[in-house]
Amino acid sequence: MATRLVQINMKARDDSALGGFWAQALGWAVSSEAPGVTNLEPEGFVYPDPVAVCLDLVTSPEPKTVKNRVHLDLAATSAAHQAELVARLTELGATPADVGQGDVPWTVMADPEGNEFCVLDSLYHDTGPIASVVVDCADPRAMARFWSEATDWTLHKVTDHNAVLRSAAGVGPYLQFLRVPDVKTGWNRAHLDIRPYPGDDPEAEAARLQALGATAIDVGVPWTVLADPEGNEFCLLAPA
């Protein structure tokens, strides 16, 4: 058995407004599966498909108080394209952000609700508008072991500084675990959502993930909520 990373769940004070920003930022289509939820995916996309990791904006009254431990890296094809993208995102309502990055070749920004994201130079190619999904962590090697076994994503790189995975199909964004000194506090406002494949037993998959080091969290929802070995919450959705 295995799972797939299918979407990022991000809390929002106003899911519709924030969804509108991200839809324009990514060039994606907007829909809504329920009140208080805005779903974003590429035009003509047939869910789920490893060519894209979708984005769900979900209304939450809780304020953002700390730097997100999960963020998006947006892709640019050149330095000129990076500058154009930063300018366009600024017009849409993004602002510069300082997370202690220093002098780096990428640009750190925040969306209209303060969620940090990066605009890369030409580091990644053929990923779509999202180059990578980045998760802050203390031990990239341990996170690589867990997530490469939890999903069928392939490990491309692992060092003491970071670990990089990508769908076994070789398409879509990368998943990166980046070592940071910050300690996790409270619930993550953005988290990973994964799904088993059709025909797989979700209860057996939940048990397998816990055997790998995940822990179960009861928040009273009809799907399974777990935390990875460093306490990052993620959802195990129904097979699809």
Coordinates of N, CA and C in Angstrom, one line a residue:
M1 N 0.8 -1.2 0.0 CA 0.0 0.0 0.0 C 0.9 1.2 0.0
A2 N 0.3 2.3 -0.4 CA 1.0 3.6 -0.4 C 0.0 4.7 -0.5
T3 N 0.4 5.9 -0.2 CA -0.5 7.1 -0.4 C 0.1 8.1 -1.3
R4 N -0.6 9.1 -1.7 CA -0.1 10.2 -2.6 C -0.4 11.5 -2.0
L5 N 0.5 12.4 -2.1 CA 0.2 13.8 -1.7 C -0.7 14.4 -2.8
V6 N -1.9 14.8 -2.4 CA -2.9 15.3 -3.3 C -3.2 16.8 -3.2
Q7 N -3.1 17.4 -2.0 CA -3.4 18.8 -1.8 C -2.8 19.3 -0.6
I8 N -2.7 20.7 -0.6 CA -2.4 21.4 0.6 C -3.6 22.1 1.2
N9 N -3.8 21.9 2.5 CA -4.9 22.5 3.2 C -4.4 23.8 3.9
M10 N -5.0 24.9 3.6 CA -4.5 26.2 4.2 C -5.7 26.9 4.9
K11 N -5.5 27.2 6.1 CA -6.6 27.9 6.9 C -6.6 29.4 6.4
A12 N -7.8 30.0 6.4 CA -8.0 31.4 5.9 C -9.1 32.1 6.7
R13 N -8.9 33.4 6.9 CA -10.0 34.1 7.5 C -11.1 34.3 6.5
D14 N -10.7 34.5 5.3 CA -11.7 34.6 4.2 C -11.3 33.7 3.1
D15 N -11.8 32.5 3.0 CA -11.4 31.5 2.0 C -11.6 32.0 0.6
S16 N -12.7 32.7 0.4 CA -13.0 33.1 -1.0 C -12.0 34.2 -1.5
A17 N -11.7 35.2 -0.6 CA -10.8 36.2 -1.0 C -9.4 35.7 -1.2
L18 N -9.0 34.9 -0.2 CA -7.6 34.3 -0.3 C -7.5 33.3 -1.5
G19 N -8.6 32.6 -1.7 CA -8.6 31.7 -2.9 C -8.5 32.4 -4.2
G20 N -9.1 33.6 -4.2 CA -9.0 34.5 -5.4 C -7.6 34.9 -5.7
F21 N -6.9 35.3 -4.6 CA -5.5 35.6 -4.8 C -4.7 34.5 -5.3
W22 N -4.8 33.3 -4.7 CA -4.0 32.2 -5.1 C -4.4 31.7 -6.5
A23 N -5.7 31.8 -6.9 CA -6.1 31.3 -8.2 C -5.4 32.2 -9.3
Q24 N -5.3 33.5 -9.0 CA -4.7 34.4 -10.0 C -3.1 34.2 -9.9
A25 N -2.6 33.9 -8.8 CA -1.2 33.7 -8.6 C -0.7 32.5 -9.4
L26 N -1.6 31.4 -9.3 CA -1.2 30.1 -10.0 C -1.8 30.0 -11.4
G27 N -2.8 30.8 -11.7 CA -3.5 30.6 -13.0 C -4.4 29.4 -13.0
W28 N -5.0 29.1 -11.8 CA -5.8 27.9 -11.6 C -7.3 28.3 -11.6
A29 N -8.1 27.2 -11.7 CA -9.6 27.4 -11.6 C -10.0 27.3 -10.2
V30 N -11.2 27.9 -9.9 CA -11.7 28.0 -8.6 C -13.0 27.3 -8.5
S31 N -13.3 26.5 -7.4 CA -14.5 25.9 -7.2 C -14.7 25.8 -5.7
S32 N -15.9 25.3 -5.2 CA -16.1 25.2 -3.8 C -16.9 23.9 -3.5
E33 N -16.4 23.1 -2.7 CA -17.1 21.8 -2.4 C -18.1 22.0 -1.2
A34 N -17.9 23.1 -0.5 CA -18.8 23.3 0.7 C -18.7 24.8 1.1
P35 N -19.6 25.3 1.8 CA -19.5 26.7 2.4 C -18.2 26.8 3.2
G36 N -17.4 27.8 3.1 CA -16.2 28.0 3.9 C -15.0 27.3 3.3
V37 N -15.2 26.7 2.1 CA -14.0 26.0 1.5 C -13.9 26.4 0.0
T38 N -12.7 26.8 -0.3 CA -12.4 27.2 -1.7 C -11.4 26.3 -2.3
N39 N -11.7 25.6 -3.4 CA -10.8 24.6 -4.0 C -10.1 25.2 -5.2
L40 N -8.8 25.0 -5.3 CA -8.1 25.4 -6.5 C -7.3 24.3 -7.2
E41 N -7.5 24.2 -8.5 CA -6.7 23.2 -9.3 C -6.6 23.7 -10.7
P42 N -5.6 23.1 -11.5 CA -5.4 23.6 -12.8 C -6.7 23.4 -13.7
E43 N -6.8 24.3 -14.7 CA -7.9 24.2 -15.6 C -7.9 22.8 -16.3
G44 N -9.0 22.1 -16.4 CA -9.1 20.8 -17.0 C -8.5 19.7 -16.3
F45 N -8.1 19.9 -15.0 CA -7.5 18.9 -14.2 C -8.5 17.8 -13.8
V46 N -8.0 16.6 -13.8 CA -8.8 15.4 -13.3 C -8.2 14.9 -12.0
Y47 N -8.9 15.2 -10.9 CA -8.4 14.9 -9.6 C -8.5 13.4 -9.3
P48 N -7.6 12.8 -8.6 CA -6.2 13.3 -8.3 C -5.2 12.9 -9.4
D49 N -4.2 13.7 -9.6 CA -3.2 13.5 -10.6 C -1.9 14.0 -10.1
P50 N -0.8 13.3 -10.2 CA 0.5 13.8 -9.6 C 1.0 15.0 -10.4
V51 N 0.4 15.4 -11.5 CA 0.9 16.5 -12.2 C 0.7 17.8 -11.4
A52 N -0.2 17.8 -10.4 CA -0.4 19.0 -9.6 C -0.8 18.5 -8.2
V53 N -0.3 19.3 -7.2 CA -0.8 19.2 -5.8 C -1.8 20.4 -5.6
C54 N -3.0 20.1 -5.4 CA -4.1 21.1 -5.4 C -4.0 21.9 -4.1
L55 N -4.8 23.0 -4.0 CA -4.8 23.9 -2.8 C -6.2 24.1 -2.4
D56 N -6.5 23.8 -1.1 CA -7.8 24.0 -0.5 C -7.7 25.1 0.6
L57 N -8.5 26.1 0.5 CA -8.5 27.2 1.5 C -9.7 27.0 2.3
V58 N -9.6 26.8 3.6 CA -10.6 26.5 4.6 C -10.8 27.6 5.6
T59 N -12.0 28.1 5.8 CA -12.2 29.2 6.8 C -11.9 28.7 8.2
S60 N -11.1 29.6 8.9 CA -10.8 29.3 10.3 C -10.7 30.7 11.0
P61 N -11.3 30.8 12.2 CA -11.3 32.1 12.9 C -10.0 32.3 13.6
E62 N -9.2 31.3 13.7 CA -7.9 31.4 14.5 C -6.9 32.3 13.8
P63 N -6.3 33.3 14.5 CA -5.4 34.2 13.8 C -4.1 33.5 13.5
K64 N -3.4 34.0 12.5 CA -2.0 33.6 12.3 C -1.1 34.3 13.2
T65 N -0.3 33.6 14.0 CA 0.6 34.3 15.0 C 2.1 33.9 14.8
V66 N 2.4 32.9 14.0 CA 3.8 32.5 13.8 C 4.0 32.1 12.4
K67 N 5.3 32.1 12.0 CA 5.6 31.7 10.6 C 5.1 30.3 10.4
N68 N 4.5 30.1 9.2 CA 4.0 28.8 8.8 C 5.1 27.8 8.6
R69 N 4.9 26.6 9.0 CA 5.9 25.5 8.9 C 5.7 24.8 7.6
V70 N 4.7 25.1 6.8 CA 4.5 24.5 5.5 C 4.2 25.7 4.6
H71 N 5.0 25.8 3.5 CA 4.8 26.9 2.6 C 5.0 26.5 1.1
L72 N 4.6 27.3 0.2 CA 4.8 27.0 -1.2 C 6.0 27.7 -1.8
D73 N 6.7 27.1 -2.7 CA 7.7 27.8 -3.5 C 7.1 27.9 -4.9
L74 N 7.1 29.1 -5.5 CA 6.6 29.2 -6.8 C 7.7 29.2 -7.8
A75 N 7.4 28.7 -9.0 CA 8.5 28.4 -10.0 C 8.6 29.6 -10.9
A76 N 9.8 30.0 -11.3 CA 10.1 30.9 -12.3 C 11.2 30.3 -13.3
T77 N 11.1 30.7 -14.5 CA 12.0 30.1 -15.5 C 13.3 30.8 -15.7
S78 N 13.4 32.0 -15.2 CA 14.6 32.8 -15.4 C 14.5 34.0 -14.3
A79 N 15.6 34.7 -14.2 CA 15.7 35.9 -13.3 C 14.7 36.9 -13.8
A80 N 14.5 37.1 -15.1 CA 13.6 38.1 -15.6 C 12.1 37.7 -15.3
H81 N 11.8 36.4 -15.4 CA 10.5 35.9 -15.1 C 10.2 36.0 -13.6
Q82 N 11.2 35.7 -12.8 CA 11.1 35.9 -11.4 C 10.7 37.3 -11.0
A83 N 11.4 38.3 -11.6 CA 11.1 39.7 -11.3 C 9.6 40.0 -11.8
E84 N 9.2 39.5 -13.0 CA 7.9 39.8 -13.5 C 6.8 39.2 -12.5
L85 N 7.1 38.0 -12.1 CA 6.2 37.3 -11.2 C 6.0 38.0 -9.9
V86 N 7.2 38.4 -9.3 CA 7.1 39.2 -8.0 C 6.3 40.5 -8.2
A87 N 6.5 41.2 -9.3 CA 5.7 42.4 -9.6 C 4.2 42.1 -9.7
R88 N 3.9 41.0 -10.4 CA 2.5 40.7 -10.6 C 1.8 40.3 -9.3
L89 N 2.6 39.5 -8.5 CA 2.0 39.1 -7.2 C 1.9 40.3 -6.2
T90 N 2.8 41.3 -6.3 CA 2.6 42.5 -5.5 C 1.4 43.2 -5.9
E91 N 1.1 43.3 -7.2 CA -0.2 43.9 -7.7 C -1.4 43.2 -7.2
L92 N -1.3 41.9 -7.0 CA -2.4 41.1 -6.5 C -2.6 41.2 -5.0
G93 N -1.6 41.8 -4.3 CA -1.8 42.0 -2.8 C -0.7 41.3 -2.0
A94 N 0.3 40.7 -2.6 CA 1.4 40.1 -1.8 C 2.3 41.2 -1.4
T95 N 3.0 40.9 -0.3 CA 4.0 41.8 0.3 C 5.3 41.2 0.6
P96 N 6.4 41.9 0.6 CA 7.7 41.3 0.9 C 7.7 40.8 2.4
A97 N 8.4 39.7 2.6 CA 8.5 39.1 4.0 C 9.9 38.8 4.3
D98 N 10.2 39.1 5.6 CA 11.6 38.8 6.1 C 11.4 37.7 7.2
V99 N 11.9 36.5 6.8 CA 11.9 35.4 7.8 C 13.4 35.0 8.2
G100 N 14.3 36.0 8.0 CA 15.7 35.8 8.3 C 16.4 35.1 7.2
Q101 N 15.9 35.2 6.0 CA 16.6 34.5 4.9 C 17.9 35.1 4.4
G102 N 18.2 36.4 4.8 CA 19.4 37.0 4.4 C 19.5 37.2 2.9
D103 N 20.7 37.2 2.3 CA 20.9 37.4 0.9 C 20.8 36.1 0.1
V104 N 19.6 35.9 -0.5 CA 19.4 34.6 -1.2 C 18.8 34.9 -2.6
P105 N 18.9 34.0 -3.5 CA 18.5 34.2 -4.9 C 17.0 34.1 -5.1
W106 N 16.2 33.7 -4.1 CA 14.8 33.7 -4.2 C 14.2 34.9 -3.4
T107 N 12.9 35.1 -3.7 CA 12.2 36.2 -3.0 C 11.2 35.7 -2.1
V108 N 11.2 36.1 -0.8 CA 10.2 35.7 0.2 C 9.1 36.7 0.2
M109 N 7.9 36.3 0.1 CA 6.7 37.1 0.1 C 5.7 36.5 1.1
A110 N 4.6 37.3 1.3 CA 3.5 36.9 2.1 C 2.2 37.2 1.3
D111 N 1.2 36.3 1.4 CA 0.0 36.5 0.7 C -0.9 37.5 1.5
P112 N -2.0 37.9 1.0 CA -2.8 38.9 1.7 C -3.2 38.6 3.2
E113 N -3.1 37.3 3.6 CA -3.4 37.0 5.0 C -2.1 36.7 5.7
G114 N -0.9 36.9 5.1 CA 0.4 36.8 5.8 C 1.0 35.4 5.7
N115 N 0.5 34.6 4.9 CA 1.1 33.2 4.7 C 2.3 33.4 3.8
E116 N 3.5 32.9 4.3 CA 4.7 33.1 3.6 C 4.8 32.2 2.4
F117 N 5.5 32.6 1.4 CA 5.8 31.8 0.2 C 7.0 32.4 -0.5
C118 N 7.7 31.6 -1.3 CA 8.9 32.0 -2.0 C 8.7 32.0 -3.5
V119 N 9.3 32.9 -4.2 CA 9.3 32.9 -5.6 C 10.8 32.6 -6.0
L120 N 11.0 31.4 -6.6 CA 12.3 30.9 -6.9 C 12.8 31.5 -8.2
D121 N 14.1 31.3 -8.4 CA 14.7 31.6 -9.8 C 14.5 30.3 -10.6
S122 N 15.4 29.9 -11.4 CA 15.1 28.8 -12.3 C 15.7 27.5 -11.7
L123 N 15.5 27.3 -10.4 CA 16.0 26.1 -9.7 C 15.3 24.8 -10.2
Y124 N 14.0 24.9 -10.4 CA 13.2 23.7 -10.8 C 12.6 23.9 -12.1
H125 N 12.4 22.8 -12.9 CA 11.8 22.9 -14.2 C 10.7 21.9 -14.3
D126 N 9.7 22.2 -15.2 CA 8.6 21.3 -15.5 C 7.8 20.9 -14.3
T127 N 7.6 21.8 -13.4 CA 6.8 21.4 -12.2 C 5.4 22.0 -12.2
G128 N 5.1 22.9 -13.1 CA 3.9 23.7 -13.0 C 4.2 24.9 -12.1
P129 N 3.2 25.7 -11.8 CA 3.5 27.0 -11.1 C 4.0 26.8 -9.7
I130 N 3.7 25.6 -9.1 CA 4.2 25.3 -7.7 C 5.5 24.5 -7.9
A131 N 6.6 25.0 -7.6 CA 7.9 24.3 -7.8 C 8.0 23.3 -6.7
S132 N 7.7 23.6 -5.4 CA 7.9 22.7 -4.3 C 7.0 23.1 -3.2
V133 N 6.6 22.1 -2.4 CA 6.0 22.3 -1.1 C 7.0 22.1 0.0
V134 N 7.2 23.1 0.8 CA 8.3 23.0 1.8 C 7.8 22.9 3.2
V135 N 8.4 21.9 3.9 CA 8.0 21.7 5.3 C 9.2 21.9 6.2
D136 N 9.1 22.8 7.1 CA 10.2 23.1 8.1 C 10.3 21.8 9.0
C137 N 11.5 21.5 9.4 CA 11.7 20.4 10.3 C 13.0 20.5 11.0
A138 N 13.2 19.6 12.0 CA 14.4 19.5 12.7 C 15.4 18.5 12.2
D139 N 14.9 17.4 11.6 CA 15.7 16.3 11.1 C 15.3 15.9 9.7
P140 N 15.8 16.5 8.6 CA 15.4 16.1 7.3 C 15.6 14.6 7.0
R141 N 16.6 14.0 7.5 CA 16.8 12.6 7.2 C 15.7 11.7 7.8
A142 N 15.3 12.0 9.0 CA 14.2 11.2 9.6 C 12.9 11.5 8.9
M143 N 12.7 12.7 8.5 CA 11.4 13.1 7.8 C 11.4 12.4 6.4
A144 N 12.6 12.3 5.8 CA 12.7 11.6 4.5 C 12.3 10.2 4.6
R145 N 12.8 9.5 5.7 CA 12.5 8.1 5.9 C 11.0 7.9 6.0
F146 N 10.4 8.8 6.9 CA 9.0 8.6 7.1 C 8.2 8.8 5.8
W147 N 8.4 10.0 5.2 CA 7.5 10.4 4.1 C 7.8 9.6 2.8
S148 N 9.0 9.1 2.6 CA 9.2 8.2 1.5 C 8.6 6.9 1.6
E149 N 8.4 6.4 2.9 CA 7.7 5.2 3.1 C 6.2 5.4 3.2
A150 N 5.8 6.6 3.7 CA 4.3 6.9 3.9 C 3.7 7.0 2.5
T151 N 4.4 7.6 1.5 CA 3.9 7.8 0.2 C 4.7 7.0 -0.8
D152 N 4.3 7.0 -2.1 CA 5.1 6.4 -3.1 C 6.0 7.4 -3.8
W153 N 6.2 8.5 -3.2 CA 7.1 9.5 -3.8 C 8.6 9.1 -3.7
T154 N 9.3 9.4 -4.7 CA 10.7 9.0 -4.8 C 11.6 10.0 -4.1
L155 N 12.6 9.5 -3.3 CA 13.6 10.4 -2.6 C 14.7 10.8 -3.7
H156 N 14.8 12.1 -3.9 CA 15.8 12.6 -4.9 C 17.1 13.1 -4.2
K157 N 17.0 13.5 -2.9 CA 18.1 14.1 -2.3 C 17.9 14.0 -0.8
V158 N 18.9 13.8 0.0 CA 18.8 13.9 1.5 C 20.2 14.3 2.0
T159 N 20.2 15.3 2.8 CA 21.4 15.8 3.6 C 20.9 16.2 5.0
D160 N 21.9 16.6 5.8 CA 21.5 17.1 7.1 C 20.7 18.4 7.0
H161 N 20.8 19.1 5.8 CA 20.1 20.4 5.6 C 18.7 20.2 5.1
N162 N 18.6 19.3 4.1 CA 17.2 19.2 3.5 C 17.1 17.8 2.8
A163 N 15.8 17.5 2.6 CA 15.5 16.3 1.8 C 14.5 16.6 0.8
V164 N 14.6 16.0 -0.4 CA 13.7 16.4 -1.5 C 13.1 15.1 -2.1
L165 N 11.7 15.1 -2.2 CA 11.0 14.0 -2.8 C 10.2 14.5 -4.0
R166 N 9.8 13.6 -4.8 CA 8.9 13.9 -5.9 C 8.1 12.7 -6.3
S167 N 6.9 12.9 -6.9 CA 6.1 11.8 -7.3 C 6.9 10.8 -8.1
A168 N 6.6 9.5 -8.0 CA 7.2 8.5 -8.7 C 7.0 8.7 -10.2
A169 N 6.0 9.4 -10.6 CA 5.7 9.6 -12.0 C 6.6 10.7 -12.6
G170 N 7.4 11.4 -11.8 CA 8.4 12.4 -12.3 C 7.7 13.6 -12.8
V171 N 6.5 13.9 -12.2 CA 5.8 15.2 -12.7 C 5.4 15.9 -11.4
G172 N 5.0 17.2 -11.6 CA 4.4 17.9 -10.5 C 5.5 18.5 -9.6
P173 N 5.1 19.1 -8.5 CA 6.0 19.8 -7.6 C 6.8 18.8 -6.8
Y174 N 7.9 19.3 -6.2 CA 8.7 18.6 -5.3 C 8.2 18.8 -3.9
L175 N 8.5 17.9 -3.0 CA 8.2 18.0 -1.6 C 9.6 18.1 -0.8
Q176 N 9.8 19.2 -0.2 CA 11.1 19.4 0.5 C 10.9 19.5 2.0
F177 N 11.8 18.9 2.7 CA 11.9 19.0 4.2 C 13.1 19.8 4.5
L178 N 13.0 21.0 5.1 CA 14.1 21.9 5.3 C 14.4 22.1 6.7
R179 N 15.6 21.9 7.1 CA 16.0 22.0 8.5 C 16.0 23.5 8.9
V180 N 15.3 23.8 10.0 CA 15.2 25.1 10.6 C 15.4 25.0 12.1
P181 N 15.9 26.1 12.8 CA 16.0 26.0 14.2 C 14.7 26.2 15.0
D182 N 13.7 26.7 14.3 CA 12.5 27.0 15.0 C 11.8 25.8 15.5
V183 N 11.1 25.9 16.7 CA 10.4 24.8 17.3 C 8.9 24.9 16.9
K184 N 8.3 23.8 16.6 CA 6.8 23.9 16.2 C 6.0 24.3 17.4
T185 N 5.1 25.2 17.3 CA 4.2 25.6 18.3 C 2.8 25.7 17.8
G186 N 1.9 25.1 18.4 CA 0.5 25.1 18.0 C 0.2 24.3 16.7
W187 N -1.0 24.5 16.2 CA -1.4 23.7 15.0 C -0.8 24.4 13.8
N188 N -0.5 23.7 12.8 CA 0.0 24.2 11.5 C -1.2 24.8 10.8
R189 N -1.1 26.0 10.3 CA -2.2 26.6 9.5 C -2.3 26.1 8.1
A190 N -1.2 25.5 7.6 CA -1.1 24.8 6.4 C -0.6 23.4 6.6
H191 N -1.3 22.4 6.0 CA -0.8 21.0 6.2 C -1.0 20.2 4.9
L192 N -0.4 19.0 4.9 CA -0.5 18.1 3.8 C -1.8 17.2 3.9
D193 N -2.4 16.9 2.7 CA -3.5 16.0 2.6 C -3.0 14.8 1.7
I194 N -3.2 13.6 2.2 CA -2.8 12.5 1.3 C -3.9 11.5 1.2
R195 N -3.9 10.7 0.1 CA -4.9 9.7 -0.2 C -4.3 8.4 -0.6
P196 N -5.0 7.3 -0.1 CA -4.6 6.0 -0.6 C -5.1 5.8 -2.0
Y197 N -4.7 4.8 -2.7 CA -5.2 4.5 -4.0 C -6.5 3.8 -4.0
P198 N -7.3 3.8 -5.1 CA -8.6 3.1 -5.1 C -8.5 1.7 -4.7
G199 N -9.4 1.2 -3.9 CA -9.3 -0.2 -3.5 C -8.5 -0.5 -2.2
D200 N -7.7 0.5 -1.8 CA -6.9 0.3 -0.6 C -7.8 0.5 0.7
D201 N -7.4 -0.2 1.7 CA -8.2 -0.1 3.0 C -7.7 1.1 3.8
P202 N -8.5 2.1 4.0 CA -8.0 3.3 4.7 C -7.6 3.0 6.2
E203 N -8.3 2.1 6.8 CA -8.0 1.7 8.2 C -6.6 1.0 8.2
A204 N -6.4 0.1 7.3 CA -5.1 -0.5 7.2 C -4.0 0.5 6.9
E205 N -4.3 1.4 6.1 CA -3.3 2.4 5.7 C -3.0 3.3 6.9
A206 N -4.0 3.7 7.7 CA -3.8 4.5 8.9 C -2.9 3.7 9.9
A207 N -3.1 2.4 10.0 CA -2.3 1.6 10.9 C -0.9 1.5 10.4
R208 N -0.7 1.4 9.1 CA 0.6 1.3 8.5 C 1.4 2.6 8.8
L209 N 0.7 3.7 8.6 CA 1.4 5.0 8.9 C 1.8 5.2 10.3
Q210 N 0.9 4.7 11.2 CA 1.3 4.7 12.6 C 2.4 3.8 13.0
A211 N 2.5 2.7 12.3 CA 3.7 1.8 12.5 C 5.0 2.4 12.0
L212 N 4.8 3.4 11.1 CA 6.0 4.1 10.5 C 6.4 5.2 11.5
G213 N 5.6 5.6 12.4 CA 5.9 6.7 13.3 C 4.9 7.8 13.4
A214 N 3.8 7.7 12.7 CA 2.7 8.7 12.8 C 1.9 8.5 14.1
T215 N 1.3 9.5 14.6 CA 0.4 9.4 15.7 C -1.0 9.9 15.3
A216 N -2.0 9.3 15.9 CA -3.4 9.6 15.6 C -3.8 10.9 16.4
I217 N -4.6 11.7 15.8 CA -5.2 12.9 16.5 C -6.7 12.9 16.3
D218 N -7.5 13.0 17.4 CA -8.9 13.0 17.3 C -9.4 14.5 17.3
V219 N -9.9 14.9 16.2 CA -10.4 16.3 16.1 C -11.9 16.3 15.7
G220 N -12.5 15.1 15.8 CA -14.0 15.0 15.5 C -14.4 15.2 14.1
V221 N -13.5 14.8 13.1 CA -13.9 14.9 11.7 C -14.0 13.5 11.1
P222 N -14.7 13.4 10.0 CA -15.0 12.0 9.4 C -13.8 11.4 8.7
W223 N -12.7 12.1 8.6 CA -11.5 11.5 8.0 C -10.4 11.4 9.1
T224 N -9.3 10.7 8.7 CA -8.3 10.4 9.7 C -7.3 11.6 9.7
V225 N -7.0 12.1 10.9 CA -6.0 13.1 11.1 C -4.9 12.5 11.9
L226 N -3.7 12.7 11.4 CA -2.5 12.1 12.0 C -1.4 13.2 12.1
A227 N -0.4 12.9 12.8 CA 0.8 13.8 12.9 C 2.0 13.0 12.5
D228 N 3.0 13.6 11.8 CA 4.2 12.9 11.4 C 5.1 12.8 12.6
P229 N 6.3 12.2 12.5 CA 7.2 12.1 13.7 C 7.6 13.4 14.3
E230 N 7.5 14.5 13.6 CA 7.8 15.8 14.2 C 6.6 16.6 14.6
G231 N 5.4 15.9 14.6 CA 4.2 16.6 15.1 C 3.4 17.4 14.1
N232 N 3.9 17.4 12.8 CA 3.1 18.1 11.7 C 1.9 17.3 11.4
E233 N 0.7 18.0 11.6 CA -0.6 17.4 11.3 C -0.7 17.1 9.8
F234 N -1.4 16.0 9.4 CA -1.7 15.8 8.0 C -3.0 14.9 8.0
C235 N -3.7 15.0 6.9 CA -5.0 14.3 6.8 C -4.9 13.1 5.9
L236 N -5.4 12.0 6.3 CA -5.5 10.8 5.4 C -7.0 10.8 4.9
L237 N -7.2 11.1 3.7 CA -8.5 11.2 3.1 C -8.9 9.8 2.6
A238 N -10.1 9.7 2.1 CA -10.6 8.5 1.5 C -9.9 8.1 0.2
P239 N -9.8 6.8 -0.1 CA -9.1 6.4 -1.3 C -9.8 7.0 -2.5
A240 N -9.0 7.4 -3.5 CA -9.5 8.0 -4.8 C -8.5 7.9 -5.9

